[in-house]
Short mmCIF file of C-alpha atoms and ligand atoms in Angstrom, two decimals:
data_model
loop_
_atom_site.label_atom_id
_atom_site.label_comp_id
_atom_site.label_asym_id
_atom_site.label_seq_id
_atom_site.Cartn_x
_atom_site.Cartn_y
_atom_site.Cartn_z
CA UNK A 2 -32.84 -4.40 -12.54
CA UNK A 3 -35.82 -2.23 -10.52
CA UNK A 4 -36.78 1.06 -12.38
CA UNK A 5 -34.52 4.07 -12.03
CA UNK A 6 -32.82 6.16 -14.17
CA UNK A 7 -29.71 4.77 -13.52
CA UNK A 8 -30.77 1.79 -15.25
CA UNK A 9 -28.39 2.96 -17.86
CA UNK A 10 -25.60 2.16 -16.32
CA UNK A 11 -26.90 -1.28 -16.01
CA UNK A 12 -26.16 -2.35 -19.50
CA UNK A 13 -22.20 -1.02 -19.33
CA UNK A 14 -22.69 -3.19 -15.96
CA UNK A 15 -23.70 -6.71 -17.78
CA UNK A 16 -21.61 -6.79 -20.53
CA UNK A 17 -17.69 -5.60 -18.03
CA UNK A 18 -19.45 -8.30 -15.98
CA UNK A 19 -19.41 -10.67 -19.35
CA UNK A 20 -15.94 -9.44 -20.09
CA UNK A 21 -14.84 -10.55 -16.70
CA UNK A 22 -15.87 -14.17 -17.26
CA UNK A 23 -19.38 -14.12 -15.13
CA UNK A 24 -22.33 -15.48 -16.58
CA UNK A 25 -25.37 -13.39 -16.33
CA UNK A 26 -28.84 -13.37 -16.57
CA UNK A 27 -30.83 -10.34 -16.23
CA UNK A 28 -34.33 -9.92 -14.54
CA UNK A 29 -36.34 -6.85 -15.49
CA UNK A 30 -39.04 -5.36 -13.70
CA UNK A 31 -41.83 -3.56 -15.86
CA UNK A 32 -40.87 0.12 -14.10
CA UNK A 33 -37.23 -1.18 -15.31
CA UNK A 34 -38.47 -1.78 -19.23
CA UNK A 35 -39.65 1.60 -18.95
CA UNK A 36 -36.40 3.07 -18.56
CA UNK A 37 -34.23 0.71 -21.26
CA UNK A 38 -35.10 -2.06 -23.50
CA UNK A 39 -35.03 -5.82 -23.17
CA UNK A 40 -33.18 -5.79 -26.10
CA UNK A 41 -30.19 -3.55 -24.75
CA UNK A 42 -29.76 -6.30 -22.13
CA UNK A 43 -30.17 -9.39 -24.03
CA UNK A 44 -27.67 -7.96 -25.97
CA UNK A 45 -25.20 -6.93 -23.51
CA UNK A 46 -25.56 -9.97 -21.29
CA UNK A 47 -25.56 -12.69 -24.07
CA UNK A 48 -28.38 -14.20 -22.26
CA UNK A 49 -32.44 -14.20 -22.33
CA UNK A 50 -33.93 -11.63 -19.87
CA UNK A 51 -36.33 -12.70 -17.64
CA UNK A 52 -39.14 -10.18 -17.04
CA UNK A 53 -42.53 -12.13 -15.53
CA UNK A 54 -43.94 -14.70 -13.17
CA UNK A 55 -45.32 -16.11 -15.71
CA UNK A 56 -42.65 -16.58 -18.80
CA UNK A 57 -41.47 -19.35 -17.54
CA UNK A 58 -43.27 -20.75 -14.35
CA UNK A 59 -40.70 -22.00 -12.18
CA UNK A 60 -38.05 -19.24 -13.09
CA UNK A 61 -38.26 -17.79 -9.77
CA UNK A 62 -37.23 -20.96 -8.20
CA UNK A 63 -34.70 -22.52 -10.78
CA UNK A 64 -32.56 -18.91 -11.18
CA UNK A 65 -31.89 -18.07 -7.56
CA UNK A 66 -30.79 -21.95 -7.30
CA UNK A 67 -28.20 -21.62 -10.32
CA UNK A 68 -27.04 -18.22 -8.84
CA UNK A 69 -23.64 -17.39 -7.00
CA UNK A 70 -24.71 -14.10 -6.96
CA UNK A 71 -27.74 -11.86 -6.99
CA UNK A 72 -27.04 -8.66 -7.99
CA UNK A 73 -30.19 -5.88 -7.78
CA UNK A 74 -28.66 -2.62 -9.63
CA UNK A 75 -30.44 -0.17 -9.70
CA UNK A 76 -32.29 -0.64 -5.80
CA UNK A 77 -34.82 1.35 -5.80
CA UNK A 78 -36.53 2.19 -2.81
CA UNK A 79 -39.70 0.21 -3.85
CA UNK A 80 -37.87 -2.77 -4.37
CA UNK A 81 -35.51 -2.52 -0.86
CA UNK A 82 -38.63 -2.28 0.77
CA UNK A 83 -40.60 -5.27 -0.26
CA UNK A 84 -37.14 -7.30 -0.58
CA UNK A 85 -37.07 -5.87 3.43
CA UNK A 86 -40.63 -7.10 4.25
CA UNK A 87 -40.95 -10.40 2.38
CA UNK A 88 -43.46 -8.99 -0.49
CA UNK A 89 -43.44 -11.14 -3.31
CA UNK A 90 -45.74 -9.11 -6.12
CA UNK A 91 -43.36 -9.87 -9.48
CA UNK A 92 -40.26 -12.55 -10.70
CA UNK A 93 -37.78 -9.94 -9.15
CA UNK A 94 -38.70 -10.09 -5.88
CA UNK A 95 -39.99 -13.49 -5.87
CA UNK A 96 -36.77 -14.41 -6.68
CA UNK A 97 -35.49 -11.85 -4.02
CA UNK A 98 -37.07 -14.20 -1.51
CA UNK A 99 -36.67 -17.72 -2.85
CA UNK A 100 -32.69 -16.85 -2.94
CA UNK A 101 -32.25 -17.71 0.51
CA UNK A 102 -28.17 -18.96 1.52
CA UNK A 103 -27.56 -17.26 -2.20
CA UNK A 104 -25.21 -14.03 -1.65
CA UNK A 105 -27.09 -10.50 -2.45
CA UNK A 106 -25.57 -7.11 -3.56
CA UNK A 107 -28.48 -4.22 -3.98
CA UNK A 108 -27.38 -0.85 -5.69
CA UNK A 109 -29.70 1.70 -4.38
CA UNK A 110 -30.54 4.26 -6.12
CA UNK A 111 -32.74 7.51 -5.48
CA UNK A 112 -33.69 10.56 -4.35
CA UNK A 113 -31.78 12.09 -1.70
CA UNK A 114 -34.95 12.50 0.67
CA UNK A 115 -36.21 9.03 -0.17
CA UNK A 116 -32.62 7.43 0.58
CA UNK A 117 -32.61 9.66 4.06
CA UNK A 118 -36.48 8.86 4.71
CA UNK A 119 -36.35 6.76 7.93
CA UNK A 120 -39.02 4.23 6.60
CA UNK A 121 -36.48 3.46 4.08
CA UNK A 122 -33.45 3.08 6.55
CA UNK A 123 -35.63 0.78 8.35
CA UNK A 124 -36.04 -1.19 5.08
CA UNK A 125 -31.96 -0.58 4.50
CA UNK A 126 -30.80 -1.37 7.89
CA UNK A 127 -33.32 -4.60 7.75
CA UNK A 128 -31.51 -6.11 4.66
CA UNK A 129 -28.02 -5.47 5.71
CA UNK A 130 -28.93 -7.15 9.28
CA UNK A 131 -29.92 -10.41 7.43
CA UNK A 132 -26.65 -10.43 5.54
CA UNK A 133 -27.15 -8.53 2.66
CA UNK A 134 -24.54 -6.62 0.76
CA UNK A 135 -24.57 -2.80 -0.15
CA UNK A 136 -22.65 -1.19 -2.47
CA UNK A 137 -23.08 2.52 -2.87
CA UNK A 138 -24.94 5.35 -3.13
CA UNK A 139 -22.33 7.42 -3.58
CA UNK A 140 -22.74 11.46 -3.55
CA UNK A 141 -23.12 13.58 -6.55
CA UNK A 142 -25.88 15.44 -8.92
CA UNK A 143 -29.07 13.53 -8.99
CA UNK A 144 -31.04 12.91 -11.78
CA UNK A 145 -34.38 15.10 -10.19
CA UNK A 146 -31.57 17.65 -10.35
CA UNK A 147 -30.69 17.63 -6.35
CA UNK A 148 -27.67 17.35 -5.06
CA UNK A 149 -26.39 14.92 -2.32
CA UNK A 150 -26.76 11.06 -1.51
CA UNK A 151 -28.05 8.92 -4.08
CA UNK A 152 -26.23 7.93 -6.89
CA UNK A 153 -25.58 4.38 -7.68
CA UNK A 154 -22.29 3.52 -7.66
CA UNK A 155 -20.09 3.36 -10.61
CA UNK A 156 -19.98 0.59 -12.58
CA UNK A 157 -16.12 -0.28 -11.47
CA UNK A 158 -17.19 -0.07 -7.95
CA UNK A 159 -20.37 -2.64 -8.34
CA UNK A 160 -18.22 -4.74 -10.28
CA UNK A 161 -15.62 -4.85 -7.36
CA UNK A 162 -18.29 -4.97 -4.48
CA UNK A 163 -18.90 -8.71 -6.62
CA UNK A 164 -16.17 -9.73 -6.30
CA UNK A 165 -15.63 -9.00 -3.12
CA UNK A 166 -18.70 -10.47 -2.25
CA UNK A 167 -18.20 -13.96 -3.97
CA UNK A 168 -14.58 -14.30 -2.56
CA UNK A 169 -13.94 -16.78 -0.09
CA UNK A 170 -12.78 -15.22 3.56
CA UNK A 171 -9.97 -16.69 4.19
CA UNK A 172 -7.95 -14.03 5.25
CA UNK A 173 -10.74 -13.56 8.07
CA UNK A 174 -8.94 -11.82 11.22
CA UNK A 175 -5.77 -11.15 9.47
CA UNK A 176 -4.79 -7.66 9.76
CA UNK A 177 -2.63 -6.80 6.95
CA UNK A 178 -0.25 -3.78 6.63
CA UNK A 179 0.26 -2.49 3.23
CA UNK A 180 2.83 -0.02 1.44
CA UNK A 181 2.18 1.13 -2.13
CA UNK A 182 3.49 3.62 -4.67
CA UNK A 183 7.07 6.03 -4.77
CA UNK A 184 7.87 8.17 -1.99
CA UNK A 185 9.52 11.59 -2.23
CA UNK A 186 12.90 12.76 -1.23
CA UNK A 187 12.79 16.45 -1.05
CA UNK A 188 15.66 18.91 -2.68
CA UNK A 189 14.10 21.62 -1.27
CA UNK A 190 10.14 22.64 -1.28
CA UNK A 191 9.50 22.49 -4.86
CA UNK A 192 12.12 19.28 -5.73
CA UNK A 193 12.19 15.98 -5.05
CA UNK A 194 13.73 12.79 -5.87
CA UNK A 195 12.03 9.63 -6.93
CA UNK A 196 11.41 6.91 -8.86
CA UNK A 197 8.16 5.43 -11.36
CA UNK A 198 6.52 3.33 -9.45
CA UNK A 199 2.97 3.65 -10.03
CA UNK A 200 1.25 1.93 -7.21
CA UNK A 201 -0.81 -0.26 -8.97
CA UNK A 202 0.60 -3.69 -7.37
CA UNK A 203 0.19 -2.59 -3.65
CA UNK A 204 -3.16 -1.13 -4.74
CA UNK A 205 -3.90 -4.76 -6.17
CA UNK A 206 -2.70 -6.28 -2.67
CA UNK A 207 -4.82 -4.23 -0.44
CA UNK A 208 -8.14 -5.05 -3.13
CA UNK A 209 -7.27 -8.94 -2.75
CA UNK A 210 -6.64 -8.64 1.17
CA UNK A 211 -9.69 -7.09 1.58
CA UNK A 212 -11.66 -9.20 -0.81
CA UNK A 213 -10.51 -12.13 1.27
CA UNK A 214 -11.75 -11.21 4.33
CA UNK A 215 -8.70 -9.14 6.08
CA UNK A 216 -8.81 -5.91 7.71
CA UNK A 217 -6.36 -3.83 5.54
CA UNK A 218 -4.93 -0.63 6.17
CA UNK A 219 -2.72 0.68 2.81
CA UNK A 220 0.19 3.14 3.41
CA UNK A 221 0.90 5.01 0.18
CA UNK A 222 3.19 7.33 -1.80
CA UNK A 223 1.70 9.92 -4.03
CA UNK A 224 -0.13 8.14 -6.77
CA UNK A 225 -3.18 8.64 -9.20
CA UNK A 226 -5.21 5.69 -8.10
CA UNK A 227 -8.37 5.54 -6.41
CA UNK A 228 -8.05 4.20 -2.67
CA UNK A 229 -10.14 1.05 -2.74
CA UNK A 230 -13.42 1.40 -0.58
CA UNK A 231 -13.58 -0.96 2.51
CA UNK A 232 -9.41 0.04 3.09
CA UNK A 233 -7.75 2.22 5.71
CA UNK A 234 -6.19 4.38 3.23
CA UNK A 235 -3.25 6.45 4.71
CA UNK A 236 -1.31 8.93 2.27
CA UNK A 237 2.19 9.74 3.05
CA UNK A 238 5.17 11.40 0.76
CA UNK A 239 8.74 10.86 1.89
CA UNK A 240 10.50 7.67 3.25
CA UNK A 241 10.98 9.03 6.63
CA UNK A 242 7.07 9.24 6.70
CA UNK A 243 6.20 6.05 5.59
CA UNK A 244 8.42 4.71 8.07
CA UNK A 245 6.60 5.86 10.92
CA UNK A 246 3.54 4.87 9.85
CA UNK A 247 4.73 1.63 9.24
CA UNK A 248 6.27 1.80 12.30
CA UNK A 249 3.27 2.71 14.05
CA UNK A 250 0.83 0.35 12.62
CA UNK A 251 3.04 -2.25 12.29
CA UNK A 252 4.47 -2.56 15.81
CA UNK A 253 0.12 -2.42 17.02
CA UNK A 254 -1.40 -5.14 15.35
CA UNK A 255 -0.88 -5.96 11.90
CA UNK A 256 -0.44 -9.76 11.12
CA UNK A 257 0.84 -9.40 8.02
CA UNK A 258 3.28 -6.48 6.13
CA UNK A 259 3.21 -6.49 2.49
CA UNK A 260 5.74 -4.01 1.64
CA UNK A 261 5.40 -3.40 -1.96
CA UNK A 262 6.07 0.53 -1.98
CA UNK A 263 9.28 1.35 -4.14
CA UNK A 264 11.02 3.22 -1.18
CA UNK A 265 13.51 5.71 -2.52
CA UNK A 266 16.80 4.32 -1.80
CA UNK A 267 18.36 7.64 -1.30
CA UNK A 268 17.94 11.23 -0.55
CA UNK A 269 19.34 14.29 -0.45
CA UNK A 270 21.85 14.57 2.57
CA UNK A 271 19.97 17.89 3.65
CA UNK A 272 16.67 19.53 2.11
CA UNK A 273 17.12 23.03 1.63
CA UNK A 274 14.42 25.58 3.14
CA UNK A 275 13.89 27.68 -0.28
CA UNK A 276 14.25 27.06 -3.45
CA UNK A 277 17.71 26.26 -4.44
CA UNK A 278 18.92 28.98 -7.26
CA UNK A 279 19.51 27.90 -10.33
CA UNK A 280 23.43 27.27 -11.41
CA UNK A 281 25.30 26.13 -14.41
CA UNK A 282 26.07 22.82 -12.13
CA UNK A 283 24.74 21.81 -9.11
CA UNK A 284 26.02 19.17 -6.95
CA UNK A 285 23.72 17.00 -4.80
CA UNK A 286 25.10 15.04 -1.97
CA UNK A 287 22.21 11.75 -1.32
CA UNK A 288 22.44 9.85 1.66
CA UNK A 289 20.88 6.21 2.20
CA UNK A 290 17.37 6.35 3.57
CA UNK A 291 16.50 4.04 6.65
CA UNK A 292 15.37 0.79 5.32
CA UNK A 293 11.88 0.24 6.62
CA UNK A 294 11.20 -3.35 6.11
CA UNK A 295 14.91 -4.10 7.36
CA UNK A 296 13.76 -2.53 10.86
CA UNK A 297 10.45 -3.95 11.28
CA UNK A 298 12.01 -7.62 10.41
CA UNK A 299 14.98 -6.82 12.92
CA UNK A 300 12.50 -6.50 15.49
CA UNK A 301 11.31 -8.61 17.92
CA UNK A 302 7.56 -9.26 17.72
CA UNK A 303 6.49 -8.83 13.97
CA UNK A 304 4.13 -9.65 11.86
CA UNK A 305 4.56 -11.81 8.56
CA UNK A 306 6.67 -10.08 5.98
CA UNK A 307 6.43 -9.97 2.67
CA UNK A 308 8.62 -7.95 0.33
CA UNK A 309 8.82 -7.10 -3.39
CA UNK A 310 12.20 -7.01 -5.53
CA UNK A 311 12.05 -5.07 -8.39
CA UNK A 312 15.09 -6.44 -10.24
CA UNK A 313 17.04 -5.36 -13.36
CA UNK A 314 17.20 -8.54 -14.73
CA UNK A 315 17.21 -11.89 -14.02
CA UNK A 316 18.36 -11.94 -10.44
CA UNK A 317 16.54 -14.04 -8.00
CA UNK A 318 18.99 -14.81 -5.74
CA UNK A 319 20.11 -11.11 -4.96
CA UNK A 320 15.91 -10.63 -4.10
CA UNK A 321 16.38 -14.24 -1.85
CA UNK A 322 19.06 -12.81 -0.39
CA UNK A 323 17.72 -9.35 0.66
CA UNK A 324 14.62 -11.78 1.70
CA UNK A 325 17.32 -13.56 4.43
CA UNK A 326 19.19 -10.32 5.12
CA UNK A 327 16.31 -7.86 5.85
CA UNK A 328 14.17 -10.54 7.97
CA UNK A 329 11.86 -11.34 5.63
CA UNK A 330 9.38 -14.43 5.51
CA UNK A 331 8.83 -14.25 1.89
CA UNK A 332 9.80 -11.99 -1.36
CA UNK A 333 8.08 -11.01 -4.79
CA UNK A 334 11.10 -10.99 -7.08
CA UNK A 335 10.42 -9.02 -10.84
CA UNK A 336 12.55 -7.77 -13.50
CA UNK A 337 11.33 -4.33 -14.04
CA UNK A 338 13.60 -4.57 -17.52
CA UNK A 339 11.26 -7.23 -18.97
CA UNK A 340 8.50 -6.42 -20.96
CA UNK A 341 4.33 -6.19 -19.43
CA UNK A 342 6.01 -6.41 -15.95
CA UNK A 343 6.80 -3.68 -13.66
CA UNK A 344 6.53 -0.24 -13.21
CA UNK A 345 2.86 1.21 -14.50
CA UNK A 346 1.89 -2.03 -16.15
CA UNK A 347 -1.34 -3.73 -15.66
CA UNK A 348 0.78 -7.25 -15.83
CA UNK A 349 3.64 -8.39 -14.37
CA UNK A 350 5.69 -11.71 -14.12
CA UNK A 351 7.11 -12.82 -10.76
CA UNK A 352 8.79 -15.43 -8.62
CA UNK A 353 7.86 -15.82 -5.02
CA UNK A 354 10.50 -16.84 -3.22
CA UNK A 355 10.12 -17.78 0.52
CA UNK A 356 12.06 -20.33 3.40
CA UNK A 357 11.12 -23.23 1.31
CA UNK A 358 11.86 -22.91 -2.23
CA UNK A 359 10.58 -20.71 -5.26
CA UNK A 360 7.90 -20.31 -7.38
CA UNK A 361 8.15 -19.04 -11.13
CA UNK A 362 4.78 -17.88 -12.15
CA UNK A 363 3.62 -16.68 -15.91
CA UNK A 364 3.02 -13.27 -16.55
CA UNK A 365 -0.45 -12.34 -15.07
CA UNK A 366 -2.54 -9.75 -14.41
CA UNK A 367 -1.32 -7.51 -11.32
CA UNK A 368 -4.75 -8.67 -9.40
CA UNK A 369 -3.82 -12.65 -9.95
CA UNK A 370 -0.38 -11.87 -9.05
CA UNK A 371 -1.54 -10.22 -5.47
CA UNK A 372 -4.12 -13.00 -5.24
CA UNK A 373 -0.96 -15.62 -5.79
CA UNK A 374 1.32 -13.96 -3.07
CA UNK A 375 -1.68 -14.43 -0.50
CA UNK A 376 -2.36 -18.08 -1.52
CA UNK A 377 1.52 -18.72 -1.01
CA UNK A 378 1.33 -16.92 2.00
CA UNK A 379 -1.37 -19.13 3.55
CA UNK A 380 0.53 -22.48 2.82
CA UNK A 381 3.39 -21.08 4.45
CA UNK A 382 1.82 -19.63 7.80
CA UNK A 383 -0.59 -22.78 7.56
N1 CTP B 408 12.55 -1.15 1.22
C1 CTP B 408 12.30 -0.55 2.44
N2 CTP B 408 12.95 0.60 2.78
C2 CTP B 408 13.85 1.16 1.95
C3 CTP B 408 14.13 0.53 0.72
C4 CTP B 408 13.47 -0.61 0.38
O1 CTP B 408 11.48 -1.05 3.21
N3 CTP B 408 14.44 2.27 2.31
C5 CTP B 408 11.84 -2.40 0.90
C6 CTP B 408 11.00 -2.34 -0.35
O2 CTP B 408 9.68 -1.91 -0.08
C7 CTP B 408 11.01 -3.78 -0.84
C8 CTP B 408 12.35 -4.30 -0.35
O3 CTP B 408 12.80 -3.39 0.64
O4 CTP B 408 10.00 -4.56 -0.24
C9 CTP B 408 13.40 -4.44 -1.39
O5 CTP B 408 13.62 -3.19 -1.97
P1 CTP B 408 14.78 -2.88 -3.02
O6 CTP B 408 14.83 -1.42 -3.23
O7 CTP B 408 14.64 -3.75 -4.21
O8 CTP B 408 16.01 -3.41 -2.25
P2 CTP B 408 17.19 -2.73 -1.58
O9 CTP B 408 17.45 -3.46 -0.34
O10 CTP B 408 16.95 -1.27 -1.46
O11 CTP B 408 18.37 -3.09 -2.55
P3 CTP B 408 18.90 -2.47 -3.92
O12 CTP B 408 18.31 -1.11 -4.08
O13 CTP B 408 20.34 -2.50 -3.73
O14 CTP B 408 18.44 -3.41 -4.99
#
């Protein structure tokens, strides 16, 4: 931690750190004691804070070496620009320079000016040449009371940028196509058809994909999530449009299409142009959409596919089946019936079926279950 007044947000940042199973240990400059209190970290990190050269005199070597990570939130520009130019004046950036082959994630944090002053992009563009990692600023009210660049970035976001960071690549130079969320079947303008998907499991793909190294473009219905950063996000509403994106994209480049978007199986046979009066009874005549997986797997060069099956019940051989019949290489089968898996939960419990056989896996978190669909999907294109 380097002094700024976001160092606030650096204690909320230890302890979700702690609650997602890292260790850490947190260095404090003086500037950064100024703003919150040893004590506050200690507490939230569950570990002794370091603060000087001279606690503990070969700290500077012996915690870059036990580090997978080096995290600096808040940057400051001080800091970025002695980390940039080799200065070594206190344990932070001693360490900052002993932590060579270590990975490093700075959260800057400043002054709009300072973070557009070109001494300091020097300094900025110097560290991200040798490899290091930036997460943030992000845009907003400032704590001089300015507005524009220079907000850390959110807790969430740092916390993600980690993990990111200490994944290993191997999805490196996979391009990977993925569809996320409900789409919309219009009535007529104000109506639509469709269905409760909430998005969360595509969103989960596209953060693993990404994390793992691949270039990942997400196609998505309407949902409430936050697109993740580092991912071609591309919103669409009905079937008909996701098709032709997927179409699109899919028929360019992509290596791999997850299709994990709960496409509406039907619609209504024509949309009306304004807003359909209201009657005692209305009758609605629905029509099949196109199936979009079905007519990228029908086609002749295409990338990997992977579906989902969102089952009521226990059904895995209807999902293996719509694997063999729609061209699929591999399928996520779920009962959406069963409970913590599904629609808008943060869990779910699948089997991944593919050519070879299936896997039952326990119910897991959404982000395990994405990370398990790539893993199986390596063996299989290996
Ligand atoms: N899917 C698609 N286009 C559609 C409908 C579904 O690409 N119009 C895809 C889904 O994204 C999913 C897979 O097909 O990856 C299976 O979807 P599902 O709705 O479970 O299967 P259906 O074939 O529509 O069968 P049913 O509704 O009869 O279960």
């Amino acid at each position: 931690m380097t002094g700024g007044v976001a160092a606030y947000k650096s204690v909320e940042l230890a302890r979700r750190l702690r609650d997602a199973e890292a260790s850490v240990t947190v260095i404090m400059t003086e500037a950064s004691a100024r703003f919150i209190t040893p004590l506050s970290l200690e507490t939230a990190s569950q570990n002794r804070v370091y603060r000087s050269l001279f606690d503990d005199p070969m700290a500077h070597i012996a915690l870059p070496s036990a580090a997978d990570l080096l995290l600096v939130a808040p940057a400051t520009a001080n800091s970025i620009a002695k980390f940039a130019n080799g200065i070594a004046d206190d344990l932070l950036s001693t360490c900052f320079l002993a932590a060579t082959g270590v990975r490093t994630l700075i959260a800057p944090a400043m002054n709009r000016r300072m973070y557009e002053n070109p001494a300091f992009r020097r300094n900025l563009d110097s560290l991200r040449e040798s490899g290091v990692l930036q997460v943030g600023p992000s845009q907003g009210f400032l704590a001089c009371g300015e507005e524009g660049i220079g907000r850390m970035a959110e807790v969430p976001e740092i916390i993600e940028a980690a993990a990111a960071a200490l994944t290993p690549k191997d999805l490196a130079g996979e391009k990977v196509l993925i569809t996320a969320g409900p789409t919309r079947e219009y009535i007529d303008p104000v109506r639509f058809i469709s269905n409760r998907s909430s998005g969360k499991m595509g969103f989960a793909l596209a953060r693993a994909a990404r994390n793992r190294g691949a270039e990942v473009t997400l196609v998505t219905g309407p949902t409430c999530l936050t697109p993740p950063p580092g991912v071609l996000c591309v919103s669409v509403e009905t079937s008909d449009d996701m098709l032709f994106e997927v179409q699109n994209r899919a028929g360019i480049d992509a290596t791999i299409l997850v299709m994990a978007a709960a496409v509406a199986d039907f619609g209504p046979e024509c949309r009306a142009d304004s807003k359909i009066d209201k009657t005692d009874l209305l009758t609605l005549t629905l029509k099949k959409t196109k199936d979009i997986v079905a007519t990228i797997g029908g086609g002749g060069r295409r990338p990997f596919i992977v579906g989902f099956a969102a089952e009521t019940g226990q059904n895995p051989d209807r999902a293996e089946q719509k694997m063999r019949s729609k061209g699929m290489d591999m399928i996520v089968f779920n009962d959406v019936t069963e409970p913590g898996s599904g629609f808008d939960t943060d869990t779910n419990r699948v089997v991944l079926i593919d050519r070879a056989g299936r896997h039952a896996l326990e119910l897991m978190s959404k982000d395990d279950v994405a990370d398990a669909v790539f893993d199986r999907l390596r063996e299989i294109k290996a």
